[in-house]
Amino acid sequence: MIGIGILGAGGIAERAMVEPARGVEGVEVVAIGARDPERARAFAERLGVPAWGDYDAVLSDPRVDLVYLALPPVVHAEWAQRALAAGKHVLCEKPLSANGTTAAAIADAADAAGRRAFVGFHFRLHGFIRELLDTISSGVLGDVKLVEIDFSIPHFVVQPGNIRLDGDLAGGAVMDVGCYAVDLLRAAFGEPEAITAKAQTYDADPRIDLQTDAELRLPGGIPALLRASFLGDDQGAMWVRVDGGDASLLATSVIVPQWGATLTVTSPAGEVLRSVAAEPGENSYARQLEHLRDVLADGSESVLDARRGVGTMRVVDEIYRAAGLEPR
């Protein structure tokens, strides 16, 4: 049994960890910590978590094997290193850290402690995303000419007061949803290079990008156009389009496949060559927990490994620099 301790009593901790853990054998949430222990107590009582306290109480709990950081990315490096030094494995909510330098510090600390550190790109463990990556690599599209990604949150979701609009907490659209796009591009095509970018910044905190449009170059010179935004329409967007010489692919709901993701491959003449829908009931957060349970048991490699996540954060840094903004 893997005992999980959570740092941070926000909504993501419930959605991404407490709820899915109830349906995954071999894992159990045993402790919750918050800066305000009373907030942790309320969380624990409402959701049936056995123990609560401040952050240090979780790190010192001998029942905790894996610490989940449901905290702003700007403090991930500090608390990940503390957890690793305490002998715990670590799962950081995405993104891994505030920038490539602090992300590397997490990976280095894991190596030094002989423990594992991971980043919570849960979508990578969903069967739909494996189907998407397999389709791209299968050759059915022919030579890839262009990749386009639009990950836009509906405009009414991120409002003043939201931590994603706080530069002190490493907020911003590329940090929040653009990191998913970068991770997916790296998985499908290899290492991208940021060429140009343009950001629409937040008047109340110009460090924050409300929307960034970036052009990247993939291996082989393939252009990739990426939009990360808090200014989406009422439905928002989570789509990926890949245009090849023989066919085009469109995948929807990519970040959260359980929300009805679909994949369609179409010929230049409009013939549907392949059509796939995400399996009803499959949950990416549950798949993530199953994956972590298994790799911690057998020591196998993981697509969520922090060392791989460092590369994603370095591309995020490149995009911000290309847009004339400082990395977080």
PDB file of N, CA and C in Angstrom, residues 12-50:
ATOM      1  N   ILE A  12      -8.056  21.221  -6.443  1.00  0.00           N
ATOM      2  CA  ILE A  12      -7.341  20.272  -7.287  1.00  0.00           C
ATOM      3  C   ILE A  12      -6.939  19.031  -6.496  1.00  0.00           C
ATOM      4  N   ALA A  13      -6.668  19.188  -5.205  1.00  0.00           N
ATOM      5  CA  ALA A  13      -6.291  18.041  -4.376  1.00  0.00           C
ATOM      6  C   ALA A  13      -7.431  17.036  -4.289  1.00  0.00           C
ATOM      7  N   GLU A  14      -8.645  17.536  -4.217  1.00  0.00           N
ATOM      8  CA  GLU A  14      -9.798  16.645  -4.164  1.00  0.00           C
ATOM      9  C   GLU A  14     -10.021  15.957  -5.499  1.00  0.00           C
ATOM     10  N   ARG A  15      -9.988  16.729  -6.604  1.00  0.00           N
ATOM     11  CA  ARG A  15     -10.286  16.176  -7.929  1.00  0.00           C
ATOM     12  C   ARG A  15      -9.200  15.246  -8.434  1.00  0.00           C
ATOM     13  N   ALA A  16      -7.955  15.627  -8.212  1.00  0.00           N
ATOM     14  CA  ALA A  16      -6.849  14.903  -8.824  1.00  0.00           C
ATOM     15  C   ALA A  16      -6.292  13.791  -7.945  1.00  0.00           C
ATOM     16  N   MET A  17      -6.623  13.796  -6.654  1.00  0.00           N
ATOM     17  CA  MET A  17      -6.013  12.807  -5.779  1.00  0.00           C
ATOM     18  C   MET A  17      -7.021  12.080  -4.899  1.00  0.00           C
ATOM     19  N   VAL A  18      -7.792  12.803  -4.093  1.00  0.00           N
ATOM     20  CA  VAL A  18      -8.652  12.121  -3.119  1.00  0.00           C
ATOM     21  C   VAL A  18      -9.725  11.297  -3.816  1.00  0.00           C
ATOM     22  N   GLU A  19     -10.440  11.895  -4.764  1.00  0.00           N
ATOM     23  CA  GLU A  19     -11.517  11.162  -5.436  1.00  0.00           C
ATOM     24  C   GLU A  19     -11.000   9.968  -6.234  1.00  0.00           C
ATOM     25  N   PRO A  20      -9.999  10.118  -7.101  1.00  0.00           N
ATOM     26  CA  PRO A  20      -9.545   8.945  -7.868  1.00  0.00           C
ATOM     27  C   PRO A  20      -8.898   7.878  -6.999  1.00  0.00           C
ATOM     28  N   ALA A  21      -8.259   8.268  -5.884  1.00  0.00           N
ATOM     29  CA  ALA A  21      -7.604   7.273  -5.034  1.00  0.00           C
ATOM     30  C   ALA A  21      -8.607   6.285  -4.456  1.00  0.00           C
ATOM     31  N   ARG A  22      -9.848   6.696  -4.314  1.00  0.00           N
ATOM     32  CA  ARG A  22     -10.859   5.800  -3.747  1.00  0.00           C
ATOM     33  C   ARG A  22     -11.105   4.587  -4.638  1.00  0.00           C
ATOM     34  N   GLY A  23     -10.816   4.714  -5.921  1.00  0.00           N
ATOM     35  CA  GLY A  23     -11.078   3.610  -6.842  1.00  0.00           C
ATOM     36  C   GLY A  23      -9.846   2.882  -7.318  1.00  0.00           C
ATOM     37  N   VAL A  24      -8.681   3.199  -6.765  1.00  0.00           N
ATOM     38  CA  VAL A  24      -7.429   2.578  -7.204  1.00  0.00           C
ATOM     39  C   VAL A  24      -6.882   1.708  -6.083  1.00  0.00           C
ATOM     40  N   GLU A  25      -6.719   0.434  -6.354  1.00  0.00           N
ATOM     41  CA  GLU A  25      -6.168  -0.475  -5.359  1.00  0.00           C
ATOM     42  C   GLU A  25      -4.692  -0.175  -5.114  1.00  0.00           C
ATOM     43  N   GLY A  26      -4.286  -0.311  -3.872  1.00  0.00           N
ATOM     44  CA  GLY A  26      -2.878  -0.182  -3.541  1.00  0.00           C
ATOM     45  C   GLY A  26      -2.423   1.220  -3.219  1.00  0.00           C
ATOM     46  N   VAL A  27      -3.339   2.191  -3.194  1.00  0.00           N
ATOM     47  CA  VAL A  27      -2.996   3.558  -2.807  1.00  0.00           C
ATOM     48  C   VAL A  27      -4.034   4.059  -1.808  1.00  0.00           C
ATOM     49  N   GLU A  28      -3.601   4.940  -0.914  1.00  0.00           N
ATOM     50  CA  GLU A  28      -4.510   5.518   0.067  1.00  0.00           C
ATOM     51  C   GLU A  28      -4.017   6.901   0.467  1.00  0.00           C
ATOM     52  N   VAL A  29      -4.913   7.867   0.457  1.00  0.00           N
ATOM     53  CA  VAL A  29      -4.584   9.200   0.974  1.00  0.00           C
ATOM     54  C   VAL A  29      -4.680   9.148   2.491  1.00  0.00           C
ATOM     55  N   VAL A  30      -3.536   9.356   3.159  1.00  0.00           N
ATOM     56  CA  VAL A  30      -3.489   9.175   4.613  1.00  0.00           C
ATOM     57  C   VAL A  30      -3.320  10.478   5.378  1.00  0.00           C
ATOM     58  N   ALA A  31      -2.972  11.586   4.687  1.00  0.00           N
ATOM     59  CA  ALA A  31      -2.744  12.840   5.411  1.00  0.00           C
ATOM     60  C   ALA A  31      -2.915  14.027   4.469  1.00  0.00           C
ATOM     61  N   ILE A  32      -3.359  15.138   5.033  1.00  0.00           N
ATOM     62  CA  ILE A  32      -3.508  16.397   4.297  1.00  0.00           C
ATOM     63  C   ILE A  32      -2.882  17.512   5.126  1.00  0.00           C
ATOM     64  N   GLY A  33      -2.100  18.364   4.486  1.00  0.00           N
ATOM     65  CA  GLY A  33      -1.482  19.485   5.167  1.00  0.00           C
ATOM     66  C   GLY A  33      -1.780  20.789   4.450  1.00  0.00           C
ATOM     67  N   ALA A  34      -1.929  21.864   5.221  1.00  0.00           N
ATOM     68  CA  ALA A  34      -2.153  23.196   4.672  1.00  0.00           C
ATOM     69  C   ALA A  34      -1.403  24.212   5.527  1.00  0.00           C
ATOM     70  N   ARG A  35      -1.176  25.393   4.965  1.00  0.00           N
ATOM     71  CA  ARG A  35      -0.536  26.438   5.766  1.00  0.00           C
ATOM     72  C   ARG A  35      -1.357  26.735   7.011  1.00  0.00           C
ATOM     73  N   ASP A  36      -2.678  26.717   6.858  1.00  0.00           N
ATOM     74  CA  ASP A  36      -3.595  26.872   7.977  1.00  0.00           C
ATOM     75  C   ASP A  36      -4.099  25.482   8.362  1.00  0.00           C
ATOM     76  N   PRO A  37      -3.633  24.918   9.468  1.00  0.00           N
ATOM     77  CA  PRO A  37      -4.053  23.562   9.827  1.00  0.00           C
ATOM     78  C   PRO A  37      -5.558  23.404   9.971  1.00  0.00           C
ATOM     79  N   GLU A  38      -6.250  24.470  10.310  1.00  0.00           N
ATOM     80  CA  GLU A  38      -7.701  24.364  10.420  1.00  0.00           C
ATOM     81  C   GLU A  38      -8.340  24.098   9.059  1.00  0.00           C
ATOM     82  N   ARG A  39      -7.753  24.658   8.026  1.00  0.00           N
ATOM     83  CA  ARG A  39      -8.253  24.370   6.687  1.00  0.00           C
ATOM     84  C   ARG A  39      -8.006  22.903   6.336  1.00  0.00           C
ATOM     85  N   ALA A  40      -6.863  22.395   6.732  1.00  0.00           N
ATOM     86  CA  ALA A  40      -6.578  20.977   6.513  1.00  0.00           C
ATOM     87  C   ALA A  40      -7.551  20.100   7.293  1.00  0.00           C
ATOM     88  N   ARG A  41      -7.860  20.506   8.528  1.00  0.00           N
ATOM     89  CA  ARG A  41      -8.804  19.732   9.334  1.00  0.00           C
ATOM     90  C   ARG A  41     -10.166  19.675   8.664  1.00  0.00           C
ATOM     91  N   ALA A  42     -10.656  20.800   8.155  1.00  0.00           N
ATOM     92  CA  ALA A  42     -11.957  20.829   7.493  1.00  0.00           C
ATOM     93  C   ALA A  42     -11.950  19.933   6.255  1.00  0.00           C
ATOM     94  N   PHE A  43     -10.865  19.982   5.483  1.00  0.00           N
ATOM     95  CA  PHE A  43     -10.708  19.136   4.294  1.00  0.00           C
ATOM     96  C   PHE A  43     -10.739  17.669   4.705  1.00  0.00           C
ATOM     97  N   ALA A  44      -9.979  17.323   5.737  1.00  0.00           N
ATOM     98  CA  ALA A  44      -9.885  15.928   6.176  1.00  0.00           C
ATOM     99  C   ALA A  44     -11.225  15.408   6.670  1.00  0.00           C
ATOM    100  N   GLU A  45     -11.923  16.210   7.441  1.00  0.00           N
ATOM    101  CA  GLU A  45     -13.213  15.762   7.972  1.00  0.00           C
ATOM    102  C   GLU A  45     -14.247  15.599   6.873  1.00  0.00           C
ATOM    103  N   ARG A  46     -14.236  16.484   5.899  1.00  0.00           N
ATOM    104  CA  ARG A  46     -15.217  16.422   4.817  1.00  0.00           C
ATOM    105  C   ARG A  46     -14.981  15.223   3.911  1.00  0.00           C
ATOM    106  N   LEU A  47     -13.715  14.863   3.693  1.00  0.00           N
ATOM    107  CA  LEU A  47     -13.387  13.827   2.714  1.00  0.00           C
ATOM    108  C   LEU A  47     -12.876  12.534   3.342  1.00  0.00           C
ATOM    109  N   GLY A  48     -12.842  12.473   4.636  1.00  0.00           N
ATOM    110  CA  GLY A  48     -12.462  11.232   5.290  1.00  0.00           C
ATOM    111  C   GLY A  48     -10.980  10.916   5.243  1.00  0.00           C
ATOM    112  N   VAL A  49     -10.125  11.931   5.227  1.00  0.00           N
ATOM    113  CA  VAL A  49      -8.679  11.718   5.274  1.00  0.00           C
ATOM    114  C   VAL A  49      -8.272  11.518   6.735  1.00  0.00           C
ATOM    115  N   PRO A  50      -7.506  10.476   7.063  1.00  0.00           N
ATOM    116  CA  PRO A  50      -7.264  10.130   8.469  1.00  0.00           C
ATOM    117  C   PRO A  50      -6.520  11.172   9.290  1.00  0.00           C
TER     118      PRO A  50
END
